[in-house]
Short mmCIF file of C-alpha atoms in Angstrom, two decimals:
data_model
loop_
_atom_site.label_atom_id
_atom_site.label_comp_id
_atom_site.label_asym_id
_atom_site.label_seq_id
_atom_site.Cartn_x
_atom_site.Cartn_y
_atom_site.Cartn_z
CA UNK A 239 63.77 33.93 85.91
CA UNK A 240 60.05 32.30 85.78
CA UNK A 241 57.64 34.27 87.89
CA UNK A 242 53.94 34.15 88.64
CA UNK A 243 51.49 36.35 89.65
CA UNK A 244 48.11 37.09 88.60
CA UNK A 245 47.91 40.25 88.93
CA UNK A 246 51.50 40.80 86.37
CA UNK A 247 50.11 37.83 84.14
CA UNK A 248 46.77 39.37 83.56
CA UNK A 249 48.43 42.74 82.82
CA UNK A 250 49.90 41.08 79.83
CA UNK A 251 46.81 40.86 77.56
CA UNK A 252 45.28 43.70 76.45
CA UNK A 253 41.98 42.13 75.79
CA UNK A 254 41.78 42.76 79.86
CA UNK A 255 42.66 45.71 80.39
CA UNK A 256 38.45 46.59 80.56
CA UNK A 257 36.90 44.58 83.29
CA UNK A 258 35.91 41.60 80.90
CA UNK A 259 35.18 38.29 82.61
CA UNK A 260 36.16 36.19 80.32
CA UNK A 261 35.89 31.92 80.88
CA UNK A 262 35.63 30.56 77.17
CA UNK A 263 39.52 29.87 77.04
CA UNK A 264 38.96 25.69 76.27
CA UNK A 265 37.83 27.56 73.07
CA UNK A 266 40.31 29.73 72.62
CA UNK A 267 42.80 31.59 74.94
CA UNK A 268 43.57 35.28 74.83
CA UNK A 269 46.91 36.77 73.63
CA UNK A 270 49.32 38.39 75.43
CA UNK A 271 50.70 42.01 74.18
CA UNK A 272 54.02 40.72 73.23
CA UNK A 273 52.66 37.58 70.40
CA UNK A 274 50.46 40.96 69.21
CA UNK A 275 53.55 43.30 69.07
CA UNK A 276 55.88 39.95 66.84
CA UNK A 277 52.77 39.21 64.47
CA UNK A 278 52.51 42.89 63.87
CA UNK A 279 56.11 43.64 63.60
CA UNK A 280 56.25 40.79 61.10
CA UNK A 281 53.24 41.80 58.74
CA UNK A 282 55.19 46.00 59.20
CA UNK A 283 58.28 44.31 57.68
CA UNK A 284 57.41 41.45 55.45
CA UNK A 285 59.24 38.49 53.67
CA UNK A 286 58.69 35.22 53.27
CA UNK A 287 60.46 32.23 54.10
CA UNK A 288 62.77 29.87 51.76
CA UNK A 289 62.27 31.29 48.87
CA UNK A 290 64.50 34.33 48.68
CA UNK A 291 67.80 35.45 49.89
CA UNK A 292 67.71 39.08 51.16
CA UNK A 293 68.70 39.74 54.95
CA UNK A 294 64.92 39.94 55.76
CA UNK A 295 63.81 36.88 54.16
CA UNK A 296 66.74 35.10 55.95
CA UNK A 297 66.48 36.87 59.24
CA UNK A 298 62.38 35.57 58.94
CA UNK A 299 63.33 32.06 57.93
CA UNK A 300 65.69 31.68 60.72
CA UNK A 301 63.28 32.79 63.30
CA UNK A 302 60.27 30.62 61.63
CA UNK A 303 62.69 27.46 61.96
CA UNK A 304 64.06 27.94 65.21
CA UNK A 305 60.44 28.11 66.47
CA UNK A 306 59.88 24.35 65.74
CA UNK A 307 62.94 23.92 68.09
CA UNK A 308 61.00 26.07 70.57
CA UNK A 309 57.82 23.53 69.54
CA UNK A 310 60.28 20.36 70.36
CA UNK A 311 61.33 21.82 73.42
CA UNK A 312 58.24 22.46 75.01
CA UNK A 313 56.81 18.56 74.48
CA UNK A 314 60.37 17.05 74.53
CA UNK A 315 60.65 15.68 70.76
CA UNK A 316 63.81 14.22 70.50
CA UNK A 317 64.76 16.35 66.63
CA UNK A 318 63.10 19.76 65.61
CA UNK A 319 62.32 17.83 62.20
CA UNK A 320 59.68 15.93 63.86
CA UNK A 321 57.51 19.05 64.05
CA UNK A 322 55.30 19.65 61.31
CA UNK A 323 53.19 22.61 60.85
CA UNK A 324 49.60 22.98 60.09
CA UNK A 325 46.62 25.20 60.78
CA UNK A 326 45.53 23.43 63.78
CA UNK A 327 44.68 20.27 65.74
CA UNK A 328 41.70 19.49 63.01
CA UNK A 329 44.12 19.70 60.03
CA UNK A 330 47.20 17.87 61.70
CA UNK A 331 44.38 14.92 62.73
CA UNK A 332 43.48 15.02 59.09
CA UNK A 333 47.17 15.07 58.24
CA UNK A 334 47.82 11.88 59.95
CA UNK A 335 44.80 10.05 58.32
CA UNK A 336 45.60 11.23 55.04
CA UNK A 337 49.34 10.88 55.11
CA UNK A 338 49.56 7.54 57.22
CA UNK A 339 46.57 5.68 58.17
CA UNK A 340 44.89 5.59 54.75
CA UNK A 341 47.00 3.63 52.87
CA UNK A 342 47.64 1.16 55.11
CA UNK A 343 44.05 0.59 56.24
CA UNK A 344 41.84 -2.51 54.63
CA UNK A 345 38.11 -3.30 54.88
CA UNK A 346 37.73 -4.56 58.21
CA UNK A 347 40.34 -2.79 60.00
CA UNK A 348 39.79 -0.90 63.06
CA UNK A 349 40.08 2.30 64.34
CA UNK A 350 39.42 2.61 68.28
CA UNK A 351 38.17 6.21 69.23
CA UNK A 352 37.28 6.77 72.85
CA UNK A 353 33.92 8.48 73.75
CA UNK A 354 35.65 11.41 74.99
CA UNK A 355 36.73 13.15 71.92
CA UNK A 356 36.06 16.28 70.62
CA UNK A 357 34.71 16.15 66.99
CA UNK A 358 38.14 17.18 65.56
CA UNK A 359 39.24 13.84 66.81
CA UNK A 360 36.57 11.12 64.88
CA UNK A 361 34.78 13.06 62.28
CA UNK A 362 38.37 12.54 60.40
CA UNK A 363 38.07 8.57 61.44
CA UNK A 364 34.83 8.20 60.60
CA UNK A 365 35.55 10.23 57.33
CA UNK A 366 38.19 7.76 56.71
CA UNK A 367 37.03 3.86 57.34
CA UNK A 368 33.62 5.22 55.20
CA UNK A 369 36.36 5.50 52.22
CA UNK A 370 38.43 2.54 52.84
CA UNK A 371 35.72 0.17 54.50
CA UNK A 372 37.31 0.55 58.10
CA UNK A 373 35.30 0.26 61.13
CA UNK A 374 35.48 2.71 64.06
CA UNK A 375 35.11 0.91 67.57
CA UNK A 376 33.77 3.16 70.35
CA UNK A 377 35.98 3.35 73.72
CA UNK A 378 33.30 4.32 76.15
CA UNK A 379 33.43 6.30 79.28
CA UNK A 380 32.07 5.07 82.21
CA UNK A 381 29.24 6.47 84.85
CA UNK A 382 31.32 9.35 85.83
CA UNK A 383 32.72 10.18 82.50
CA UNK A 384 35.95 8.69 82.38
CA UNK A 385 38.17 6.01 80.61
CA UNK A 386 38.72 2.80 81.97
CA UNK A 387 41.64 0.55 80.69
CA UNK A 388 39.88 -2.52 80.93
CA UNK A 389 37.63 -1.14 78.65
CA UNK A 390 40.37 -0.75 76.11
CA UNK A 391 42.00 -4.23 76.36
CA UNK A 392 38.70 -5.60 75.27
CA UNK A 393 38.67 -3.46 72.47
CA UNK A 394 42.14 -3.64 71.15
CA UNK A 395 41.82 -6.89 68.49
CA UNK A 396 44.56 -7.91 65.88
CA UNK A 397 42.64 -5.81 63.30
CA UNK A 398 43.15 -2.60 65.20
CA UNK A 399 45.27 0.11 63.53
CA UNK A 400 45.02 3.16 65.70
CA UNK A 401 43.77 4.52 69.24
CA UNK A 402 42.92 7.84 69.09
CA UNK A 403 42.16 9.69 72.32
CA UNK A 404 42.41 13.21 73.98
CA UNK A 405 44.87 14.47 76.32
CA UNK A 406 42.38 16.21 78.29
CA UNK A 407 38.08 16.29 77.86
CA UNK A 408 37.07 19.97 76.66
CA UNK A 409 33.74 19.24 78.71
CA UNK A 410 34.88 18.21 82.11
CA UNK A 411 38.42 18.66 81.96
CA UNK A 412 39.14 14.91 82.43
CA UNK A 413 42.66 13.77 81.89
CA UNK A 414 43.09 10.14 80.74
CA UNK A 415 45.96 7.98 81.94
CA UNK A 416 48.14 8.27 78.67
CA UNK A 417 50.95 6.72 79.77
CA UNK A 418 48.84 3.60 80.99
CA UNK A 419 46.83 3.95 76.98
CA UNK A 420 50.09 4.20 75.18
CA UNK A 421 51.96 1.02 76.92
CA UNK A 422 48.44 -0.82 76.40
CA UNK A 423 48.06 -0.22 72.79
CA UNK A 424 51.79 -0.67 71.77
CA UNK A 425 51.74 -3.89 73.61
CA UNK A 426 49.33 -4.78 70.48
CA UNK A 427 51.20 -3.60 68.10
CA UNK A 428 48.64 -0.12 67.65
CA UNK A 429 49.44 3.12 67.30
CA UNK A 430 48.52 6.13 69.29
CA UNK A 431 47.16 9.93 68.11
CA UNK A 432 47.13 12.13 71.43
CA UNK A 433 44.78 15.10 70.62
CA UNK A 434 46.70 17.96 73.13
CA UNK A 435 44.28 20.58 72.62
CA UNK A 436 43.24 20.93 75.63
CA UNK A 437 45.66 19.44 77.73
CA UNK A 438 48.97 21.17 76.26
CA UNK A 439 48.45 24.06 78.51
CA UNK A 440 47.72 22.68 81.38
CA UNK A 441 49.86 20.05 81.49
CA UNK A 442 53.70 19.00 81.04
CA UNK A 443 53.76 17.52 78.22
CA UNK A 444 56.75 14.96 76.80
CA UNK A 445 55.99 12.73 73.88
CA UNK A 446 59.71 10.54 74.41
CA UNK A 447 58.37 9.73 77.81
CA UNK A 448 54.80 8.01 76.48
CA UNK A 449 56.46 7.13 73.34
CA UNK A 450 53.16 9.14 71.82
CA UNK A 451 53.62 7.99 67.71
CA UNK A 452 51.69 11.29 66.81
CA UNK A 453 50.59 14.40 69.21
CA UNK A 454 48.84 17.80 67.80
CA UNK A 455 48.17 20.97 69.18
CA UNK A 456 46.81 24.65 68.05
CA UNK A 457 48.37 27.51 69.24
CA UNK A 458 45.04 29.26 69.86
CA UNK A 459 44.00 27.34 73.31
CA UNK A 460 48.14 27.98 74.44
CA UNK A 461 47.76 32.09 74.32
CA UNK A 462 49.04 31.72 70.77
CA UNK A 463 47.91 33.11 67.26
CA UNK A 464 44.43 31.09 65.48
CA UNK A 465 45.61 29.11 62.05
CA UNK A 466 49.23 27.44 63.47
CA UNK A 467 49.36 24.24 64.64
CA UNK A 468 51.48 21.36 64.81
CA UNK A 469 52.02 17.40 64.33
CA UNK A 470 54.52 16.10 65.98
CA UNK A 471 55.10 12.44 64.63
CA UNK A 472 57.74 9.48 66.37
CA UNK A 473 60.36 9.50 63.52
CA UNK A 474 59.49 5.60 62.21
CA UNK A 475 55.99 6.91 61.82
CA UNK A 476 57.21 10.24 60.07
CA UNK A 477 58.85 7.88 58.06
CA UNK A 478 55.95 5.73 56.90
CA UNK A 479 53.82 9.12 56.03
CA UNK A 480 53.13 10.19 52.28
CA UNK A 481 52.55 13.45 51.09
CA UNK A 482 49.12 14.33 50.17
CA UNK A 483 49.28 17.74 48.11
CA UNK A 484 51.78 18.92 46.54
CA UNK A 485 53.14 22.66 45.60
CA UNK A 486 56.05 24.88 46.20
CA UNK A 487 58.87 25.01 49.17
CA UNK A 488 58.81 21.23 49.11
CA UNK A 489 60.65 19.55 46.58
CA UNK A 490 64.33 19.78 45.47
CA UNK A 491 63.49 18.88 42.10
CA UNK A 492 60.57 18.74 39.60
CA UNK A 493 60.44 18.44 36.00
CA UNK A 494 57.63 16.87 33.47
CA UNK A 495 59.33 13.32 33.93
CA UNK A 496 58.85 13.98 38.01
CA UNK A 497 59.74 14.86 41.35
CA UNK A 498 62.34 14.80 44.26
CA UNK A 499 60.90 15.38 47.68
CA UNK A 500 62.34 17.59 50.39
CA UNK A 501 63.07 15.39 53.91
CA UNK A 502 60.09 15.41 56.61
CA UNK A 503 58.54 18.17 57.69
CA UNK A 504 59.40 19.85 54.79
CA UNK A 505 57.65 17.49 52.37
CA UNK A 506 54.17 17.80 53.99
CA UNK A 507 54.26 21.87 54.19
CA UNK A 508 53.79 22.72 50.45
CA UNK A 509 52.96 26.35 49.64
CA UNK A 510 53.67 29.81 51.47
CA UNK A 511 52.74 28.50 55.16
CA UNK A 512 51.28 31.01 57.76
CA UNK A 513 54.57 32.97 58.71
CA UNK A 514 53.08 35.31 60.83
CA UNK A 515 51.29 32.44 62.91
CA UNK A 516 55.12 30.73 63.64
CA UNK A 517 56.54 34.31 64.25
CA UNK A 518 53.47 35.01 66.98
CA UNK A 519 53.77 31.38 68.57
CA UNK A 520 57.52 31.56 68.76
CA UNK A 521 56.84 34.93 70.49
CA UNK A 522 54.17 33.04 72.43
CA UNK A 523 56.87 30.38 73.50
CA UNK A 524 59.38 33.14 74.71
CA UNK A 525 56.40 34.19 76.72
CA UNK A 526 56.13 30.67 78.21
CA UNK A 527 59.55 31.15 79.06
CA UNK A 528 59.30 33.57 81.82
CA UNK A 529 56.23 32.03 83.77
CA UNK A 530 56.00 29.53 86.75
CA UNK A 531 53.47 27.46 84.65
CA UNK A 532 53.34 25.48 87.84
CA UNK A 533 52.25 28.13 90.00
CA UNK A 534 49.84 29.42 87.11
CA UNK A 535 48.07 25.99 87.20
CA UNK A 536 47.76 26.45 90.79
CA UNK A 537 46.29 29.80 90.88
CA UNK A 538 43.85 28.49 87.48
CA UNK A 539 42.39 25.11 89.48
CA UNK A 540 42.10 27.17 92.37
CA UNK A 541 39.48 29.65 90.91
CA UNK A 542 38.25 26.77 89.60
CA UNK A 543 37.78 25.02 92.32
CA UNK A 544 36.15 28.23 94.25
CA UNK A 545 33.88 28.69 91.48
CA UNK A 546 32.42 24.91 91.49
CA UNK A 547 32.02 24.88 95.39
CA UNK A 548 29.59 28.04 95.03
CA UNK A 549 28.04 26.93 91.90
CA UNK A 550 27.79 23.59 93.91
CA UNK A 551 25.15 24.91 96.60
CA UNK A 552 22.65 26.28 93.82
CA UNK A 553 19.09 24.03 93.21
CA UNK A 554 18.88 21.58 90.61
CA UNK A 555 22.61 22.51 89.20
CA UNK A 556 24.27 19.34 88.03
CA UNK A 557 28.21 19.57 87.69
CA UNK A 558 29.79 17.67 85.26
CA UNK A 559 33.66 18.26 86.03
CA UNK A 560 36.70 16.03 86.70
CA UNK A 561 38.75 16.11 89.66
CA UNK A 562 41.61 19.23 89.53
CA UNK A 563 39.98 20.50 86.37
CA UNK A 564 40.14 23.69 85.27
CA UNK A 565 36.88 23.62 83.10
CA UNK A 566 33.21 23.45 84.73
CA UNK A 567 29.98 22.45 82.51
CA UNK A 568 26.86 22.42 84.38
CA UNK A 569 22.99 22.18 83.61
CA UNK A 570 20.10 23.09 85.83
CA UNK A 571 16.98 20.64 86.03
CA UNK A 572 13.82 21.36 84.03
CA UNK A 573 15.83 25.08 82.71
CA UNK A 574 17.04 25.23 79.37
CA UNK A 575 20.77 26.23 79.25
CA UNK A 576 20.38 28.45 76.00
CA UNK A 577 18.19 31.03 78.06
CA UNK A 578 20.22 30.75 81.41
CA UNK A 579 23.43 31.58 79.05
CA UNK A 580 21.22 34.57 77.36
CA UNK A 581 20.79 36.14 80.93
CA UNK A 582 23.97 35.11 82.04
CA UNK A 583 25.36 37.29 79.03
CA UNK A 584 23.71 40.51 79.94
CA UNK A 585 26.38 40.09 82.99
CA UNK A 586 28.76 40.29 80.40
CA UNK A 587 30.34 37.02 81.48
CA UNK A 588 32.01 35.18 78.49
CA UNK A 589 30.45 31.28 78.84
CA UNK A 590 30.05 28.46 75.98
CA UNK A 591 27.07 27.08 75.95
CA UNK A 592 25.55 24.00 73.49
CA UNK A 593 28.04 20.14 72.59
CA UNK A 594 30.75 21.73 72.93
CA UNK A 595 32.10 19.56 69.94
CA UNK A 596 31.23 16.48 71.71
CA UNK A 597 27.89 14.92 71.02
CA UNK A 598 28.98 11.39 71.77
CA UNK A 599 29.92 12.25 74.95
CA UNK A 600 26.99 14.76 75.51
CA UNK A 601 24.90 11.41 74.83
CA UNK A 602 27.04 9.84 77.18
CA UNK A 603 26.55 11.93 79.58
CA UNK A 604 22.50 12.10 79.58
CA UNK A 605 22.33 15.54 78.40
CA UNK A 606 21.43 17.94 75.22
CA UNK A 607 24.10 20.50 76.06
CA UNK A 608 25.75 22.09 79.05
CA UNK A 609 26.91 26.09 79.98
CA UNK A 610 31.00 25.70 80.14
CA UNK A 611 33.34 28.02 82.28
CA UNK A 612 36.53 27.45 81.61
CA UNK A 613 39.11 28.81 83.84
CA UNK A 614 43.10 30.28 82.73
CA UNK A 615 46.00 31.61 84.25
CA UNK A 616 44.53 35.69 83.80
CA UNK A 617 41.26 34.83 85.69
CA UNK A 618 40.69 36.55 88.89
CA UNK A 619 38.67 35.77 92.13
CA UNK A 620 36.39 38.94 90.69
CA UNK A 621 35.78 36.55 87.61
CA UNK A 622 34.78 33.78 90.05
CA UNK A 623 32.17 36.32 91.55
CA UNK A 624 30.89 37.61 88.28
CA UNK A 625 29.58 34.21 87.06
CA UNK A 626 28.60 32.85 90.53
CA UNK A 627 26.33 35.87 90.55
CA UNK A 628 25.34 36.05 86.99
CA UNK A 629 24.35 32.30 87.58
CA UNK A 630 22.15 32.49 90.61
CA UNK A 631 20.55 35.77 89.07
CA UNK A 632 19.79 34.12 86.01
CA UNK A 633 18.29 30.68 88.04
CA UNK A 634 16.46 32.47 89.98
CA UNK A 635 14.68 34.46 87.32
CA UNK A 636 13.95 31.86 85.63
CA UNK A 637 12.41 29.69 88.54
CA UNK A 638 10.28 32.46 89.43
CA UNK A 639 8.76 32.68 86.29
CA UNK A 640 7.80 28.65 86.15
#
């Protein structure tokens, strides 16, 4: 039976079981006892995973391939085979422009990246048209930081090869209208990366239903393990993608005269992958199984939404934060945010402060940098409290002293 309440939810991660206020989780989430207690148990037994025959090996490998079933269930991929795994969002993005884009790119070609992204999602563009002669095409965002799909027709031209955009902004927690993106650019013929970093835990997400041709994820921002992530990829384009390293667990056959690959997703996962990071998301994903993730939205935008109505009333604060969002960046006129977040921390509140991995839209936006809160499930309405406070101390030391 799924349950929520935020009192049982926080009591399953150990990293608050001290009075931490902690609202960095668009960076990465915190991890519940029972992912610890599977990556543990895994690294106290050992094996490895197709490669040997024992009843631990087997029991692992079992377990490691049933999680991409757990993967396919969660964003509604039509075959478990469609899930590839990686070490995160940055490495499946590369994946993609290694193993499909680049060899079908030619000078002149575009790749359409909207102004939203987080650097994970165009440094590997950019990386790519300056070796093949490509051009990247900026989707901007508009006065109050969001997408427009006008904006996009004009930019989609018979020379355009890919839209890449976010599933939700790591700055303001913006959520672009993929469905709207996705019928846009397949109307002309482009495909569509949908960078889920963000948005896969706060969202519902199915790829069948926006006919997404690739979607990533890490397991880090969804209370998972750091170094597992995953590339799902529509089956035609799975088919169209080329290996790009080669090594052990993925061939059937090699010899000096050649090679025989293994079937997709096998083919693109060459050496002894990160066990222990399937083993701790599966256990991650059974997690996910017994919580009302609607109700744990819920109580998440509703801190957030306390915490932005306080912050709201303070002098000089800007907000820079989408509508139902559960992230908040903010800068204060004429203060610098790097010594509001130094006196912030000696309230031992967790913030981000700086890009944020998102210059262009930090340009954008009119500003160097901005202080981040962002809000999960395990936050309290103490938490809201603690950085409402540690805010309005730290302004008002600071405007005294000019």
């Amino acid at each position: 039976m799924r349950k929520f309440s935020p009192d049982w939810f926080r009591q399953q991660f150990p990293a608050l079981h001290e009075p931490n206020c902690y609202l960095d989780s668009a960076a990465t989430s915190l991890r519940p006892q029972a992912m610890i207690e599977a990556t543990q148990a895994y690294y106290q037994t050992g094996g490895t995973v197709h490669r040997s025959h024992y009843s631990q090996a087997k029991e692992t490998t079992e377990r490691y391939e049933a999680c991409r079933q757990q993967v396919a269930a969660l964003i509604n991929a039509a075959d478990a085979n469609q899930i590839i795994w990686t070490r995160g969002s940055t490495e499946s993005i590369n994946l993609v422009a290694d193993a499909w884009l680049a060899h079908q790119l030619h000078p002149g070609d575009e790749i359409l990246v909207s102004e939203v992204e987080h650097h994970a999602n165009l440094l590997p563009w950019l990386m790519l048209a300056e070796k093949t002669g490509a051009n990247i095409v900026r989707w901007p965002v508009n006065a109050e930081g969001e997408l427009e799909i006008e904006q996009l027709a004009l930019r989609l031209t018979s020379r355009t090869r890919l839209v890449a955009v976010t599933q939700m902004s790591n700055v303001t927690g913006y959520v672009p209208p993929m469905a709207d993106i996705i019928v846009l650019a397949h109307q002309a013929g482009v495909a569509v990366l949908v960078d889920g970093a963000q948005g896969i835990v706060h969202q519902a997400t199915d790829v069948q239903q926006w006919d997404a041709d690739f979607y990533v994820f890490s397991g880090h921002k969804l209370y998972g393990p750091t170094g597992i992530g995953v590339l799902y990829a529509r089956k035609d384009r799975l088919d169209e993608m080329r290996p790009i390293q080669g090594g052990g667990k993925m061939i059937s056959h090699v010899d000096f005269n050649g090679y025989r690959l293994l079937p997709a997703p096998w083919c693109f996962e060459p050496g002894t992958p990160n066990i222990a990071g399937v083993i701790g998301l599966a256990s991650t994903l059974d997690f996910h199984q017994t919580v009302d993730w609607q109700a744990a939205e819920a109580w998440t935008l509703k801190l957030a939404d306390h915490a932005a109505a306080q912050l709201a009333t303070l002098p000089g604060i800007t907000l820079f934060r989408a509508a139902a969002s559960p992230i908040i960046s903010f800068v204060f006129r004429s203060l610098h945010s790097a010594d509001l977040f130094t006196l912030i921390s000696e309230h031992n509140v967790a913030l981000r402060v700086g890009q944020h991995c998102a210059q262009p839209l930090m340009q954008a936006l009119g500003v160097h940098g901005t202080l981040r809160a962002s809000f999960a499930a395990y936050n309290t309405d103490d938490d809201v409290e603690k950085l409402v406070k540690a805010v309005t101390f730290a302004y008002q030391l600071l405007t005294e002293e000019e």
